[in-house]
Coordinates of C-alpha atoms and ligand atoms in Angstrom, one line a residue:
M1 CA 127.8 104.4 57.9
S2 CA 125.5 107.0 56.3
G3 CA 124.8 110.4 58.0
P4 CA 122.0 112.9 57.2
R5 CA 121.9 114.7 53.9
E6 CA 120.8 118.3 53.5
G7 CA 117.0 118.7 53.2
E8 CA 116.4 115.1 54.5
R9 CA 114.4 114.5 57.6
P10 CA 116.8 113.5 60.5
R11 CA 117.4 109.8 60.9
V12 CA 116.3 108.5 64.3
F13 CA 116.2 105.1 65.9
V14 CA 113.4 104.4 68.4
A15 CA 114.3 101.3 70.5
R16 CA 110.7 100.2 71.2
Q17 CA 107.1 101.1 70.4
I18 CA 106.4 103.8 72.9
P19 CA 102.8 105.1 73.3
A20 CA 101.4 107.0 70.4
E21 CA 101.4 110.3 72.3
G22 CA 105.2 110.4 71.7
L23 CA 105.7 108.0 68.8
D24 CA 103.4 109.9 66.4
V25 CA 105.3 113.1 67.1
V26 CA 108.7 111.4 66.5
T27 CA 107.6 109.7 63.3
A28 CA 106.0 112.9 61.9
A29 CA 109.2 114.9 62.4
S30 CA 111.9 112.4 61.5
A31 CA 112.8 109.4 59.4
A32 CA 112.2 107.1 62.3
D33 CA 113.3 103.4 62.4
V34 CA 111.1 101.9 65.1
W35 CA 112.1 98.6 66.7
E36 CA 108.8 96.8 66.7
D37 CA 109.6 93.7 68.8
E38 CA 108.4 93.3 72.4
L39 CA 111.9 92.4 73.4
P40 CA 114.8 95.0 73.2
P41 CA 117.0 94.9 70.1
P42 CA 119.9 92.5 70.5
R43 CA 123.1 94.5 71.1
E44 CA 124.6 93.8 67.6
E45 CA 121.3 94.8 66.0
L46 CA 121.1 98.0 68.1
L47 CA 124.6 99.1 67.2
R48 CA 123.9 98.4 63.5
R49 CA 120.6 100.3 63.4
I50 CA 121.9 103.4 65.2
A51 CA 124.8 103.9 62.8
G52 CA 124.5 107.4 61.3
C53 CA 121.5 108.4 63.3
E54 CA 121.1 112.0 64.6
G55 CA 118.9 110.9 67.5
V56 CA 118.2 107.7 69.4
L57 CA 115.3 107.1 71.8
T58 CA 116.4 104.5 74.3
L59 CA 114.8 102.5 77.1
L60 CA 116.3 101.4 80.4
T61 CA 117.1 98.1 78.7
D62 CA 119.5 99.7 76.2
R63 CA 123.1 100.3 77.4
V64 CA 124.4 103.7 76.1
D65 CA 128.2 103.7 76.5
D66 CA 131.3 104.5 74.4
E67 CA 130.6 101.5 72.2
F68 CA 127.1 102.7 71.5
L69 CA 128.3 106.3 70.8
D70 CA 131.0 105.0 68.5
A71 CA 128.5 102.9 66.6
A72 CA 126.1 105.9 66.2
G73 CA 129.0 108.0 64.9
P74 CA 129.5 111.8 64.7
A75 CA 126.0 112.6 63.4
L76 CA 124.5 111.8 66.8
K77 CA 123.0 114.9 68.5
V78 CA 120.8 113.5 71.2
V79 CA 120.0 110.5 73.4
S80 CA 116.5 110.6 74.8
N81 CA 115.9 108.0 77.5
Y82 CA 112.2 106.9 78.0
A83 CA 112.5 106.7 81.9
V84 CA 113.3 109.0 84.8
G85 CA 116.2 106.7 85.8
F86 CA 119.3 106.7 83.5
D87 CA 121.7 104.2 85.1
N88 CA 121.7 102.5 81.7
V89 CA 123.4 105.6 80.2
D90 CA 127.1 106.4 80.7
V91 CA 126.3 110.1 81.1
P92 CA 130.0 111.3 81.4
A93 CA 130.7 109.5 78.1
C94 CA 127.8 111.4 76.4
T95 CA 128.9 114.7 78.0
R96 CA 132.5 114.3 76.8
R97 CA 131.1 114.1 73.3
G98 CA 128.8 117.0 73.8
I99 CA 125.7 114.9 73.5
P100 CA 122.7 115.9 75.6
V101 CA 120.8 113.1 77.3
G102 CA 117.1 113.5 78.2
N103 CA 114.9 111.8 80.8
T104 CA 111.3 112.0 81.9
P105 CA 111.2 113.3 85.5
G106 CA 108.1 114.3 87.4
V107 CA 105.4 112.7 85.4
L108 CA 105.8 109.2 87.0
T109 CA 106.2 110.3 90.6
E110 CA 102.6 109.8 91.7
T111 CA 102.1 106.6 89.7
T112 CA 105.3 105.1 91.1
A113 CA 104.3 106.1 94.7
D114 CA 100.9 104.4 94.1
L115 CA 102.6 101.1 93.2
A116 CA 105.0 101.3 96.1
W117 CA 101.9 101.5 98.3
A118 CA 100.3 98.6 96.5
L119 CA 103.4 96.5 97.3
L120 CA 103.6 97.7 100.9
M121 CA 100.0 96.8 101.5
A122 CA 100.0 93.6 99.5
S123 CA 103.2 92.4 101.2
A124 CA 102.1 93.3 104.7
R125 CA 98.7 91.7 104.2
R126 CA 99.8 88.8 102.1
V127 CA 97.5 89.5 99.2
A128 CA 99.3 87.6 96.5
E129 CA 99.7 84.6 98.8
G130 CA 96.0 84.7 99.6
D131 CA 95.1 84.8 95.9
R132 CA 97.4 81.7 95.3
Y133 CA 95.7 80.0 98.3
V134 CA 92.2 80.5 96.8
R135 CA 93.2 79.4 93.3
A136 CA 94.9 76.3 94.6
G137 CA 91.5 75.2 96.1
R138 CA 92.8 75.5 99.7
W139 CA 90.1 77.9 101.0
R140 CA 87.9 75.6 103.1
T141 CA 86.6 77.9 105.8
W142 CA 87.1 81.2 107.6
G143 CA 90.2 80.7 109.8
P144 CA 91.0 82.6 112.9
Q145 CA 94.7 82.3 112.2
L146 CA 94.6 82.2 108.4
L147 CA 97.1 84.3 106.5
L148 CA 97.8 86.8 109.4
G149 CA 99.9 89.8 108.5
G150 CA 101.1 93.1 109.9
D151 CA 98.9 96.2 110.2
V152 CA 99.7 99.0 107.9
H153 CA 97.7 101.7 109.7
G154 CA 99.5 103.1 112.7
A155 CA 102.8 101.4 111.6
T156 CA 106.2 103.1 111.3
L157 CA 107.1 103.7 107.7
G158 CA 110.7 104.1 106.6
I159 CA 111.5 105.8 103.4
I160 CA 115.0 105.4 102.0
G161 CA 115.6 108.1 99.4
F162 CA 113.6 111.2 99.9
G163 CA 113.4 112.7 96.4
R164 CA 110.1 113.3 94.5
I165 CA 108.9 109.7 94.7
G166 CA 109.9 109.1 98.4
Q167 CA 108.1 112.3 99.3
A168 CA 105.0 111.2 97.4
V169 CA 105.0 108.0 99.3
A170 CA 105.2 109.9 102.6
R171 CA 102.3 112.1 101.6
R172 CA 100.1 109.1 101.2
A173 CA 101.0 107.8 104.7
A174 CA 98.9 110.6 106.3
G175 CA 95.7 108.6 105.6
F176 CA 97.0 105.6 107.5
G177 CA 98.0 107.5 110.7
M178 CA 101.6 106.4 110.4
T179 CA 104.9 107.5 111.9
V180 CA 107.2 108.4 109.0
L181 CA 110.9 108.2 109.2
Y182 CA 113.2 108.9 106.2
W183 CA 116.8 108.7 105.3
D184 CA 118.7 110.4 102.5
R185 CA 122.2 111.7 102.0
V186 CA 121.1 115.1 103.3
A187 CA 118.1 115.8 105.5
G188 CA 115.2 117.8 104.0
S189 CA 114.2 121.2 105.2
P190 CA 112.1 121.7 108.4
E191 CA 109.2 123.0 106.2
L192 CA 109.3 119.8 104.1
E193 CA 109.4 117.6 107.2
R194 CA 106.5 119.5 108.8
E195 CA 104.5 119.3 105.6
L196 CA 105.0 115.5 105.2
N197 CA 105.0 114.8 109.0
A198 CA 108.3 113.0 108.4
T199 CA 111.4 112.8 110.6
Y200 CA 115.0 112.3 109.5
A201 CA 116.6 109.2 110.9
D202 CA 120.0 107.7 110.8
F203 CA 120.1 104.8 108.3
D204 CA 120.6 102.0 110.9
E205 CA 118.1 103.5 113.2
L206 CA 115.5 103.7 110.5
L207 CA 116.0 100.0 109.6
A208 CA 115.7 99.0 113.3
Q209 CA 112.6 101.0 114.0
C210 CA 110.4 100.6 110.9
D211 CA 107.7 98.1 110.3
L212 CA 107.7 98.9 106.6
V213 CA 110.7 100.1 104.6
T214 CA 110.5 101.4 101.0
L215 CA 113.4 102.2 98.7
H216 CA 113.5 105.3 96.5
V217 CA 117.2 105.9 95.8
S218 CA 118.7 106.1 92.3
L219 CA 121.3 103.4 91.5
N220 CA 124.9 104.4 91.7
D221 CA 128.1 103.2 93.2
E222 CA 127.0 104.3 96.7
T223 CA 123.6 102.7 96.6
R224 CA 124.5 99.3 94.9
H225 CA 123.7 96.7 97.6
L226 CA 122.7 99.4 100.1
I227 CA 120.4 96.8 101.5
D228 CA 122.8 93.9 102.1
G229 CA 122.8 91.1 104.7
A230 CA 123.9 93.4 107.4
A231 CA 121.1 95.9 106.7
L232 CA 118.5 93.2 106.6
A233 CA 119.8 91.8 109.9
R234 CA 119.1 95.3 111.5
M235 CA 115.4 95.1 110.5
K236 CA 112.6 93.8 112.6
P237 CA 111.5 90.1 112.1
S238 CA 108.0 91.5 111.4
A239 CA 109.3 94.1 108.8
V240 CA 108.4 94.4 105.2
L241 CA 110.8 95.6 102.5
V242 CA 109.6 97.2 99.2
N243 CA 111.7 98.1 96.3
T244 CA 110.5 100.1 93.3
S245 CA 113.9 101.8 92.7
R246 CA 116.4 99.5 90.9
G247 CA 117.1 95.9 91.5
P248 CA 120.8 96.1 92.4
V249 CA 120.1 98.4 95.3
V250 CA 119.3 95.2 97.2
D251 CA 121.6 92.3 97.5
Q252 CA 119.1 89.8 96.2
A253 CA 120.9 86.6 97.5
A254 CA 121.0 88.2 101.0
L255 CA 117.3 89.1 100.7
A256 CA 116.3 85.5 99.7
E257 CA 118.2 84.2 102.8
A258 CA 116.6 86.8 105.1
L259 CA 113.1 85.9 103.8
A260 CA 113.7 82.2 104.0
N261 CA 115.1 82.5 107.6
R262 CA 112.4 85.0 108.6
T263 CA 115.0 87.7 109.4
I264 CA 112.3 89.9 107.9
A265 CA 108.6 89.0 107.2
A266 CA 108.1 89.8 103.6
A267 CA 109.3 91.7 100.5
G268 CA 107.5 93.3 97.6
L269 CA 109.7 93.9 94.5
D270 CA 109.0 95.8 91.3
V271 CA 112.6 95.6 90.3
T272 CA 115.1 92.7 90.4
D273 CA 118.7 92.0 89.6
P274 CA 118.8 90.9 86.8
E275 CA 115.7 91.8 85.0
P276 CA 113.8 89.7 84.2
I277 CA 114.4 87.7 87.3
Q278 CA 115.8 84.2 86.5
M279 CA 113.1 81.6 86.9
D280 CA 115.4 79.6 89.2
D281 CA 116.0 82.5 91.6
P282 CA 115.3 81.4 95.2
L283 CA 113.0 84.4 95.7
L284 CA 110.4 82.8 93.4
R285 CA 110.2 79.8 95.7
L286 CA 109.3 82.0 98.7
D287 CA 105.7 82.7 99.5
N288 CA 106.6 85.8 101.5
C289 CA 108.1 87.5 98.4
L290 CA 105.9 89.3 95.9
V291 CA 107.5 90.2 92.5
V292 CA 105.9 92.2 89.7
P293 CA 107.7 93.0 86.4
H294 CA 109.0 96.6 86.8
I295 CA 105.5 98.2 86.3
A296 CA 105.7 101.1 88.8
S297 CA 105.1 103.7 86.1
A298 CA 102.8 101.5 84.1
S299 CA 99.5 103.5 84.0
Y300 CA 98.1 104.5 80.6
A301 CA 98.3 108.2 81.5
T302 CA 101.8 108.2 82.8
R303 CA 103.3 106.1 80.1
G304 CA 101.6 108.4 77.6
K305 CA 103.1 111.5 79.3
M306 CA 106.6 109.8 79.4
A307 CA 106.3 109.3 75.7
E308 CA 105.4 113.0 75.1
M309 CA 108.4 114.0 77.2
A310 CA 110.8 111.6 75.5
A311 CA 109.6 112.9 72.1
A312 CA 110.1 116.5 73.2
N313 CA 113.6 115.8 74.4
L314 CA 114.4 114.0 71.1
L315 CA 113.0 116.7 68.9
A316 CA 114.7 119.5 70.8
G317 CA 118.0 117.7 70.5
L318 CA 117.6 117.2 66.7
G319 CA 116.8 120.9 66.3
G320 CA 119.9 121.9 68.3
E321 CA 117.8 123.3 71.1
R322 CA 118.2 122.8 74.8
L323 CA 116.4 119.6 75.9
P324 CA 113.4 120.3 78.2
N325 CA 114.8 117.7 80.6
P326 CA 118.5 117.2 80.2
V327 CA 120.3 115.0 82.7
N328 CA 123.7 116.5 81.7
P329 CA 123.0 120.3 81.5
E330 CA 126.7 120.8 81.6
V331 CA 126.9 120.0 77.9
Y332 CA 125.4 123.5 77.4
E333 CA 128.2 125.1 79.4
R334 CA 131.0 124.0 77.2
Ligands
LIG401 C1 112.0 104.8 85.3 O1 111.5 105.7 84.6 O2 113.2 105.0 85.7 C2 111.3 103.6 85.7 O3 112.0 102.7 86.3 C3 110.4 103.1 84.6 O4 109.4 104.0 84.3

């Protein structure tokens, strides 16, 4: 393993080609080894390439754990994750070694809320199914009962997880004259509820009352399989479930069963468990399930801003400065 030498630019590994807004900054300031393939570096290759690096820019597909930190070695000063979510990072392991971890909060809130809405509307109104119907040459006439779905306007929307993204989803509901219920571990302030016209509901009550349910929790031990068979059974048969959070928040086998049995009407998924979804997953055989490949933050502007933020975190860490967005600020209190 080789560490940095005095006067040399810091060695950095960048686990994928992020947009130029960030990559150019990183390559200008460091001796950067950039993984150019579309697929993530295989584990062995990742561990080999990070050896002796002072900084690593990771993606949600790269697991950062003790093995990773051992492989990087004592020169490592910072891990910058190109995502707001950081369930791929063992944060306590980084903190124990005094390594700050950065993420990209805020910039993807609105873009992610846009996609949650796209999935809510497309699932309720069977847009993907309609497109498949046309392309299959099945459109023969206007049909009074063709591809009927649920109304979005005037419906009751349930938001599970009321952080930045959940709130941005609620804000958009105003244009559709909806009743908005939300659930989180703690209720929001009365001012926030007034501003967003949203009412706190008990988890089971929300599931039972809502026509559309959208998930915005982060993944942790408490939220893994939060939506399991029992939760799905509480929902209305006409209900739509949307997930733009993390795949394992939903018990995917239970969801496939609920969709097949019409326990609920439809689902729109941006995230699956695992990713990518296996091609033999029962969900892919169901017309009432819409799946897109984890693209909630995928607008040109937002991915560019995420790259800028990830680069800023990386460079701050290399320079021994506080990261603009640390997920473990406790490293600075040691
Ligand atoms: C995140 O940032 O956590 C998203 O899942 C990808 O942008």
